[in-house]
Amino acid sequence: MRYVITEYDEQERARLSALAEITDPYTFYQLDRLGLSPDWHCLEVGAGIGTVSLWLAERLDKGGDVLCTDLQTTFIDEIDHPRITTERLDITEPPTHTERFDLVVVRSVYHHVPDRELALRHLGAMLRPGGHLLMIEPDVHPIFSDPHPVWRRAWQAYFQWAGRKGIDPYTGQRAPNQLADFGLRVVSVEGETRLFNGAAGDNPARDLYRQTLHIILPELVAKGFLPQADSDEIDALLDRPGAWLMSPCFIATHAVKPAVAG
Ligand SMILES: C[S@@+](CC[C@H](N)C(=O)[O-])C[C@H]1O[C@@H](n2cnc3c(N)ncnc32)[C@H](O)[C@@H]1O
């Protein structure tokens, strides 16, 4: 399985922590709304550091549990909770758990998977009939109205790079139709877009985008997608408190697997 991150080290842990800090509140709001029941069997796919699984586990009892999975279990293996089991799961491989889960949560994973149709087939197979899927995926559309030209150019370069890696930067807005085409009933689609600036101190959005860009900017420059001068300017922009930058919109799609197929 191809994934752009290959090192699951302390730097990646910090990046995933920043991602969790900015997306957890909205994810928990979405989970609260879908009517979670304490006896549910839940699955998190591509859990990263597992904050969503931990939140779910605290709301379960009466036999409810969470299977917390990732392609690489380095971080989730540290979780010690009586209602959480951890397991390696590659969403591109045939599932070993079928029609088992009342809830499957996928956040910021699906857009990385080049064969999204295959991933969807596997996600659908793991849901029990009547089960819920919450998919929260980024969509870059807000960035193209950002007032900072260099920020727009950097994301344009990301587009070219992502296209070659099989990453879809418009996954957030495409997911609802992809889920519906697959036979799931789409219940709701909502997005959250954050603007952030370079203010000093605790600033998880700035940290997330700085760390993510530091991973990919050298390649964007090396491949000729972005001039070196732009790459240098981005570093300065990310430190400027007065520059409010658009982040991708995280689009949450809640869908249900029909109780009777078809
Ligand atoms: C951007 S991180 C998101 C982590 C977490 N879901 C969150 O939102 O905080 C993407 C995660 O997906 C995992 N991943 C990538 N490809 C995967 C695949 N084919 N199957 C399962 N997980 C995968 C990575 O290991 C990584 O932990």
Tab-separated table of N, CA, C and O and ligand atoms in Angstrom, residues 1 3 8 16 19 44-48 70-71 89-92 107-109 112-113, ligand 1:
chain	number	residue	atom	x	y	z
A	1	MET	N	0.844	-1.213	0.000
A	1	MET	CA	0.000	0.000	0.000
A	1	MET	C	0.865	1.244	0.000
A	1	MET	O	1.800	1.351	0.777
A	3	TYR	N	1.547	5.108	0.751
A	3	TYR	CA	1.098	6.257	1.537
A	3	TYR	C	2.268	7.219	1.582
A	3	TYR	O	3.411	6.786	1.743
A	8	TYR	N	6.925	7.074	10.939
A	8	TYR	CA	5.975	7.304	12.035
A	8	TYR	C	6.808	7.623	13.285
A	8	TYR	O	6.925	6.823	14.202
A	16	LEU	N	0.274	14.787	13.631
A	16	LEU	CA	-1.045	14.164	13.810
A	16	LEU	C	-1.764	14.741	15.031
A	16	LEU	O	-2.993	14.855	15.033
A	19	LEU	N	-3.264	17.935	13.874
A	19	LEU	CA	-4.453	17.638	13.059
A	19	LEU	C	-5.636	17.277	13.960
A	19	LEU	O	-6.762	17.760	13.766
A	44	GLU	N	-12.614	2.605	13.763
A	44	GLU	CA	-11.965	3.784	13.197
A	44	GLU	C	-10.884	3.305	12.239
A	44	GLU	O	-10.045	2.468	12.590
A	45	VAL	N	-10.912	3.843	11.024
A	45	VAL	CA	-9.941	3.455	9.996
A	45	VAL	C	-8.915	4.581	9.840
A	45	VAL	O	-9.277	5.747	9.754
A	46	GLY	N	-7.634	4.234	9.810
A	46	GLY	CA	-6.580	5.250	9.655
A	46	GLY	C	-6.579	6.194	10.834
A	46	GLY	O	-6.571	7.415	10.684
A	47	ALA	N	-6.553	5.640	12.050
A	47	ALA	CA	-6.827	6.410	13.275
A	47	ALA	C	-5.726	7.385	13.667
A	47	ALA	O	-5.942	8.223	14.537
A	48	GLY	N	-4.543	7.301	13.094
A	48	GLY	CA	-3.466	8.239	13.439
A	48	GLY	C	-3.003	8.038	14.872
A	48	GLY	O	-2.408	7.018	15.211
A	70	ASP	N	-5.083	1.253	11.939
A	70	ASP	CA	-4.296	2.101	11.053
A	70	ASP	C	-3.400	1.186	10.211
A	70	ASP	O	-3.166	0.023	10.561
A	71	LEU	N	-2.916	1.772	9.126
A	71	LEU	CA	-1.952	1.084	8.267
A	71	LEU	C	-0.696	0.751	9.066
A	71	LEU	O	-0.054	-0.268	8.858
A	89	LEU	N	-4.888	-2.304	9.884
A	89	LEU	CA	-5.886	-2.479	8.829
A	89	LEU	C	-5.530	-1.574	7.655
A	89	LEU	O	-5.389	-0.357	7.815
A	90	ASP	N	-5.332	-2.188	6.505
A	90	ASP	CA	-5.098	-1.440	5.264
A	90	ASP	C	-6.411	-1.479	4.495
A	90	ASP	O	-6.884	-2.557	4.124
A	91	ILE	N	-6.988	-0.312	4.277
A	91	ILE	CA	-8.321	-0.254	3.682
A	91	ILE	C	-8.326	-0.728	2.219
A	91	ILE	O	-9.396	-0.979	1.652
A	92	THR	N	-7.147	-0.899	1.647
A	92	THR	CA	-7.103	-1.402	0.268
A	92	THR	C	-7.032	-2.937	0.231
A	92	THR	O	-7.047	-3.537	-0.831
A	107	ARG	N	-11.394	9.603	8.949
A	107	ARG	CA	-11.117	11.040	8.868
A	107	ARG	C	-9.748	11.275	8.254
A	107	ARG	O	-8.742	10.764	8.745
A	108	SER	N	-9.760	12.034	7.171
A	108	SER	CA	-8.519	12.445	6.527
A	108	SER	C	-7.652	11.256	6.092
A	108	SER	O	-6.435	11.261	6.252
A	109	VAL	N	-8.304	10.235	5.552
A	109	VAL	CA	-7.620	9.016	5.112
A	109	VAL	C	-7.971	8.710	3.658
A	109	VAL	O	-7.089	8.449	2.819
A	112	HIS	N	-6.225	9.947	0.541
A	112	HIS	CA	-4.865	9.457	0.297
A	112	HIS	C	-4.860	8.168	-0.516
A	112	HIS	O	-3.809	7.750	-0.984
A	113	VAL	N	-6.010	7.491	-0.574
A	113	VAL	CA	-6.035	6.147	-1.158
A	113	VAL	C	-6.283	6.255	-2.664
A	113	VAL	O	-7.360	6.698	-3.079
B	1	LIG	C1	-3.625	12.361	7.731
B	1	LIG	S1	-3.553	10.976	8.804
B	1	LIG	C2	-5.137	11.084	9.657
B	1	LIG	C3	-5.131	10.439	10.992
B	1	LIG	C4	-6.463	10.509	11.768
B	1	LIG	N1	-7.534	9.861	11.033
B	1	LIG	C5	-6.862	11.937	12.069
B	1	LIG	O1	-7.671	12.507	11.337
B	1	LIG	O2	-6.358	12.497	13.066
B	1	LIG	C6	-3.847	9.628	7.683
B	1	LIG	C7	-3.806	8.297	8.385
B	1	LIG	O3	-4.280	7.300	7.465
B	1	LIG	C8	-3.452	6.167	7.537
B	1	LIG	N2	-3.554	5.470	6.237
B	1	LIG	C9	-2.998	5.838	5.058
B	1	LIG	N3	-3.301	4.945	4.105
B	1	LIG	C10	-4.077	3.988	4.703
B	1	LIG	C11	-4.699	2.788	4.256
B	1	LIG	N4	-4.565	2.367	2.998
B	1	LIG	N5	-5.419	2.050	5.126
B	1	LIG	C12	-5.550	2.464	6.417
B	1	LIG	N6	-4.972	3.584	6.907
B	1	LIG	C13	-4.240	4.331	6.062
B	1	LIG	C14	-2.070	6.703	7.876
B	1	LIG	O4	-1.226	5.735	8.452
B	1	LIG	C15	-2.399	7.860	8.814
B	1	LIG	O5	-2.419	7.475	10.157
